[in-house]
C-alpha cells in the first residue's frame, strides 16, 4: 500500500484542512492508469485498507466512506481556512506568501516519478503551487528518513493483515526527531491512541480485540489524515523450488516471497528441503 506522506512537523502540512485538501486534489484513477500502467489499483477507502483483502477489518461505521477527487472542493476548503485566491489561480497562504509545496520522489523509480508529475499537475488545479523534486534513490531515502521534505511518496508491501501497514505508518517508536533517521512513521505523527492500538494488535490474535484496535487506527486515518492513501497492488518476486519448497503462493500468501528484510526470516522458517 502506498501513500502521499506529509511532513507533519512543517507548516502548512500540520493543518488538517490542508491535508484534506491535498487528498481531494488527487485523481487516483489517473495515477494508477497512467503512472502505474494499470498494474496497481486506486485506493478507495480513506482508512488506507486494501478492501479486496482486508474488508473484514473495515469498521462498519466507516464502510460508506470513499476517497473523493474534487479539486474545486479542495480549493474551496483551503479558502475557507484563510488561503487567498489570486488572478493566477495559485492560492496564497493566510500570511500572504505563495502556497508553494514540493513533492519529493526518487527519479530512478520511473513509475513514482510519473506519479509525482501527475500529482503535481492535479494539485495545481486545486490552487496549490506544487513542484516536483526528483532525486536519487539514496537522497530520497535519506531525506525521507531524517524528515527533510514537505511531501513524499511512502509505503510498503504488506501481507495478509493490516497491522504491518499501520505499524509502518503510525508507530511513533519507529520515528525520530527531525534530523535523525526514522525507520517508519516518516510523517512524525505522535499519537498515544495509535501507539496503544498498535500495541494491542501486535499482542493478540483475538478477532474482537484486533477489530477494536484496527477500528481505532482506521478512524485516526479518516479524521486526522496523517497519510493520504493512493494505490495498492501486487508484489512480485521470483523463487526456485529446485532446492527448497514452502514459498508463499497466491493460495497461501503468508508473507512476501522475496528474501529481503523484513520478510526473509518468516519465509526461511517456512521452507524445507525439496
Coordinates of C-alpha atoms in Angstrom, one line a residue:
X1 CA 0.0 0.0 0.0
X2 CA 1.4 3.4 -1.0
X3 CA 0.6 6.9 0.3
X4 CA 1.3 10.5 -0.1
X5 CA 3.1 11.4 3.2
X6 CA 3.1 14.9 4.6
X7 CA 5.7 16.1 7.0
X8 CA 3.5 16.8 10.0
X9 CA 6.2 19.0 11.6
X10 CA 6.1 21.6 8.8
X11 CA 3.5 24.2 8.2
X12 CA 1.1 24.1 6.5
X13 CA 1.0 20.2 6.5
X14 CA 0.4 20.3 10.2
X15 CA -3.1 21.7 9.4
X16 CA -5.8 19.1 8.9
X17 CA -7.7 21.2 6.3
X18 CA -4.6 21.3 4.1
X19 CA -4.1 17.5 4.3
X20 CA -7.8 17.0 3.5
X21 CA -7.5 19.4 0.5
X22 CA -4.4 17.6 -0.7
X23 CA -6.3 14.3 -0.7
X24 CA -9.2 15.8 -2.6
X25 CA -6.9 17.2 -5.2
X26 CA -5.6 13.8 -6.3
X27 CA -7.1 11.8 -9.1
X28 CA -6.1 8.3 -8.0
X29 CA -7.6 6.6 -11.1
X30 CA -5.4 8.6 -13.4
X31 CA -2.3 7.9 -11.4
X32 CA -2.8 4.1 -11.5
X33 CA -3.8 4.0 -15.2
X34 CA -1.0 6.3 -16.4
X35 CA 1.7 6.4 -13.8
X36 CA 1.3 2.7 -12.8
X37 CA 0.2 1.4 -16.2
X38 CA -2.9 -0.3 -14.7
X39 CA -0.8 -2.7 -12.6
X40 CA -1.9 -1.2 -9.3
X41 CA -5.4 -0.3 -8.0
X42 CA -6.6 3.0 -6.7
X43 CA -7.3 3.2 -3.0
X44 CA -11.0 3.8 -2.4
X45 CA -11.1 3.9 1.4
X46 CA -9.6 6.8 3.4
X47 CA -8.7 4.2 6.0
X48 CA -5.9 3.0 3.8
X49 CA -7.2 -0.5 3.9
X50 CA -6.9 -2.6 0.7
X51 CA -10.6 -3.6 0.7
X52 CA -10.1 -6.5 -1.7
X53 CA -8.0 -8.2 1.0
X54 CA -8.9 -6.5 4.3
X55 CA -12.6 -5.7 4.1
X56 CA -13.3 -8.0 7.0
X57 CA -11.4 -5.5 9.2
X58 CA -13.2 -2.4 8.0
X59 CA -15.1 -0.7 10.8
X60 CA -18.9 -0.7 9.9
X61 CA -19.2 3.0 10.7
X62 CA -16.5 3.8 8.1
X63 CA -17.7 1.4 5.3
X64 CA -19.6 4.1 3.4
X65 CA -16.6 6.5 3.1
X66 CA -14.8 6.8 -0.2
X67 CA -11.9 8.8 -1.5
X68 CA -13.1 11.8 -3.4
X69 CA -11.4 13.7 -6.3
X70 CA -12.7 17.2 -6.4
X71 CA -10.1 20.0 -7.0
X72 CA -12.9 22.6 -6.8
X73 CA -13.9 21.4 -3.4
X74 CA -10.3 21.2 -2.3
X75 CA -9.7 24.9 -3.3
X76 CA -12.9 26.0 -1.5
X77 CA -11.8 24.2 1.6
X78 CA -8.4 26.0 1.6
X79 CA -10.1 29.3 1.0
X80 CA -12.4 28.6 3.9
X81 CA -9.3 28.3 6.1
X82 CA -7.8 31.6 5.1
X83 CA -5.9 30.8 1.9
X84 CA -6.4 33.7 -0.6
X85 CA -7.4 33.3 -4.3
X86 CA -5.3 35.2 -6.8
X87 CA -5.7 36.0 -10.5
X88 CA -3.1 33.4 -11.4
X89 CA -5.2 30.7 -9.8
X90 CA -2.5 29.7 -7.3
X91 CA -3.6 30.4 -3.8
X92 CA -1.7 32.4 -1.2
X93 CA -1.2 31.3 2.4
X94 CA -3.1 33.3 5.0
X95 CA 0.0 35.4 5.7
X96 CA 0.3 36.4 2.0
X97 CA 3.0 34.0 0.9
X98 CA 2.6 31.9 -2.2
X99 CA 1.2 28.5 -1.4
X100 CA 4.2 26.5 -2.7
X101 CA 4.8 22.8 -1.9
X102 CA 7.4 20.4 -3.1
X103 CA 6.9 16.7 -3.7
X104 CA 10.0 14.5 -3.2
X105 CA 10.3 11.4 -5.3
X106 CA 13.1 9.0 -6.3
X107 CA 13.8 9.6 -10.0
X108 CA 15.0 6.1 -10.6
X109 CA 11.6 4.7 -9.7
X110 CA 10.1 5.7 -13.0
X111 CA 6.6 4.9 -12.1
X112 CA 6.8 7.0 -8.9
X113 CA 8.4 9.8 -11.0
X114 CA 5.4 9.6 -13.4
X115 CA 3.0 9.5 -10.4
X116 CA 4.7 12.6 -9.0
X117 CA 4.3 14.6 -12.2
X118 CA 0.6 13.7 -12.3
X119 CA 0.1 14.6 -8.6
X120 CA 1.8 17.9 -9.0
X121 CA -0.3 18.7 -12.1
X122 CA -3.5 17.8 -10.2
X123 CA -2.6 19.8 -7.1
X124 CA -2.2 22.9 -9.3
X125 CA -5.8 22.6 -10.5
X126 CA -6.7 23.0 -6.8
X127 CA -4.7 26.2 -6.5
X128 CA -1.7 24.5 -4.8
X129 CA 1.6 25.7 -6.2
X130 CA 3.2 22.3 -6.3
X131 CA 6.5 21.3 -7.8
X132 CA 8.3 18.0 -8.2
X133 CA 11.8 17.3 -6.8
X134 CA 13.1 14.1 -8.4
X135 CA 16.3 13.0 -6.7
X136 CA 18.5 9.9 -6.4
X137 CA 17.1 6.9 -4.5
X138 CA 19.8 7.3 -1.9
X139 CA 19.0 11.0 -1.3
X140 CA 15.2 10.4 -1.3
X141 CA 15.6 7.6 1.3
X142 CA 17.9 9.7 3.4
X143 CA 15.7 12.9 3.2
X144 CA 12.6 10.8 4.0
X145 CA 14.3 9.2 7.0
X146 CA 15.5 12.4 8.5
X147 CA 12.4 14.4 7.7
X148 CA 14.0 16.7 5.1
X149 CA 10.9 17.0 2.9
X150 CA 7.4 18.6 2.7
X151 CA 5.6 15.8 0.8
X152 CA 6.9 12.4 -0.3
X153 CA 5.6 9.1 -1.6
X154 CA 5.9 6.4 1.0
X155 CA 4.5 3.0 2.0
X156 CA 5.5 -0.7 2.0
X157 CA 4.5 -4.1 0.7
X158 CA 2.2 -5.8 3.3
X159 CA 1.0 -9.3 3.9
X160 CA -2.3 -10.8 5.0
X161 CA -3.3 -8.3 7.6
X162 CA -3.3 -4.5 8.0
X163 CA -1.0 -4.5 11.1
X164 CA 2.3 -4.1 9.2
X165 CA 0.9 -1.2 7.1
X166 CA -0.4 0.7 10.1
X167 CA 2.6 0.0 12.2
X168 CA 4.9 1.3 9.5
X169 CA 2.8 4.4 9.0
X170 CA 1.7 5.3 12.5
X171 CA 4.1 3.8 15.2
X172 CA 5.9 6.7 16.8
X173 CA 8.6 4.4 18.2
X174 CA 9.8 4.0 14.6
X175 CA 10.0 7.7 14.1
X176 CA 12.7 10.2 15.3
X177 CA 13.2 13.9 15.7
X178 CA 13.8 15.9 12.6
X179 CA 17.4 15.4 11.5
X180 CA 17.7 11.9 12.9
X181 CA 16.9 8.7 10.9
X182 CA 13.4 7.2 11.3
X183 CA 12.6 3.7 10.2
X184 CA 8.9 4.3 9.9
X185 CA 6.3 7.0 10.7
X186 CA 8.3 9.3 8.4
X187 CA 5.5 11.9 8.8
X188 CA 6.5 12.2 12.5
X189 CA 3.0 11.5 13.8
X190 CA 2.8 11.4 17.6
X191 CA -0.4 9.7 18.8
X192 CA -0.7 7.9 22.1
X193 CA -4.0 6.4 20.8
X194 CA -2.4 4.9 17.7
X195 CA 0.6 3.6 19.7
X196 CA -1.8 1.9 22.2
X197 CA -3.9 0.3 19.4
X198 CA -0.8 -1.0 17.6
X199 CA 0.5 -2.5 20.9
X200 CA -2.8 -4.3 21.3
X201 CA -2.8 -5.5 17.7
X202 CA 0.7 -6.8 18.0
X203 CA 0.0 -8.9 21.1
X204 CA -3.3 -10.7 20.3
X205 CA -4.9 -13.0 17.8
X206 CA -8.4 -12.4 19.2
X207 CA -10.6 -11.2 16.4
X208 CA -12.6 -8.9 18.6
X209 CA -9.5 -7.2 20.1
X210 CA -8.0 -6.9 16.7
X211 CA -11.1 -5.3 15.3
X212 CA -11.2 -2.8 18.1
X213 CA -7.6 -1.9 17.5
X214 CA -7.9 -1.6 13.8
X215 CA -11.1 0.5 14.1
X216 CA -9.1 3.0 16.2
X217 CA -6.4 3.2 13.6
X218 CA -8.9 3.4 10.7
X219 CA -10.7 6.2 12.5
X220 CA -7.5 8.1 13.0
X221 CA -6.6 7.8 9.3
X222 CA -10.1 9.2 8.4
X223 CA -10.3 12.0 10.9
X224 CA -6.6 13.2 11.1
X225 CA -5.3 12.2 7.6
X226 CA -1.7 11.6 8.8
X227 CA -1.0 9.9 5.4
X228 CA -3.0 10.1 2.2
X229 CA -3.9 6.7 0.6
X230 CA -3.0 6.5 -3.1
X231 CA -2.9 3.0 -4.5
X232 CA -2.1 -0.7 -3.8
X233 CA -1.4 -3.8 -5.8
X234 CA 0.6 -7.0 -6.1
X235 CA 4.1 -7.7 -5.2
X236 CA 6.4 -9.7 -7.5
X237 CA 9.3 -11.9 -6.8
X238 CA 11.0 -15.0 -8.2
X239 CA 12.0 -18.2 -6.5
X240 CA 13.0 -21.7 -7.3
X241 CA 11.7 -25.0 -5.9
X242 CA 14.8 -26.9 -7.0
X243 CA 16.3 -27.0 -3.5
X244 CA 13.6 -25.6 -1.2
X245 CA 9.8 -25.7 -1.0
X246 CA 7.3 -23.9 1.1
X247 CA 7.4 -20.5 -0.6
X248 CA 4.5 -18.1 -0.4
X249 CA 2.0 -18.6 -3.2
X250 CA -1.2 -17.0 -4.4
X251 CA -3.2 -19.6 -2.5
X252 CA -1.0 -19.3 0.7
X253 CA 0.2 -15.7 0.8
X254 CA 1.6 -15.9 4.3
X255 CA 4.3 -13.4 3.6
X256 CA 6.2 -11.7 0.8
X257 CA 8.2 -14.4 -1.1
X258 CA 11.2 -12.1 -1.5
X259 CA 14.2 -13.0 0.7
X260 CA 14.7 -9.4 1.8
X261 CA 14.3 -7.8 5.2
X262 CA 11.9 -7.6 6.9
X263 CA 10.3 -10.6 5.3
X264 CA 13.2 -13.0 5.0
X265 CA 13.1 -14.6 8.4
X266 CA 9.4 -15.5 8.2
X267 CA 9.9 -17.1 4.7
X268 CA 13.0 -19.0 5.7
X269 CA 11.2 -20.5 8.7
X270 CA 8.5 -21.9 6.3
X271 CA 11.0 -23.5 3.9
X272 CA 12.0 -27.2 3.8
X273 CA 14.3 -29.2 1.5
X274 CA 12.8 -30.1 -1.8

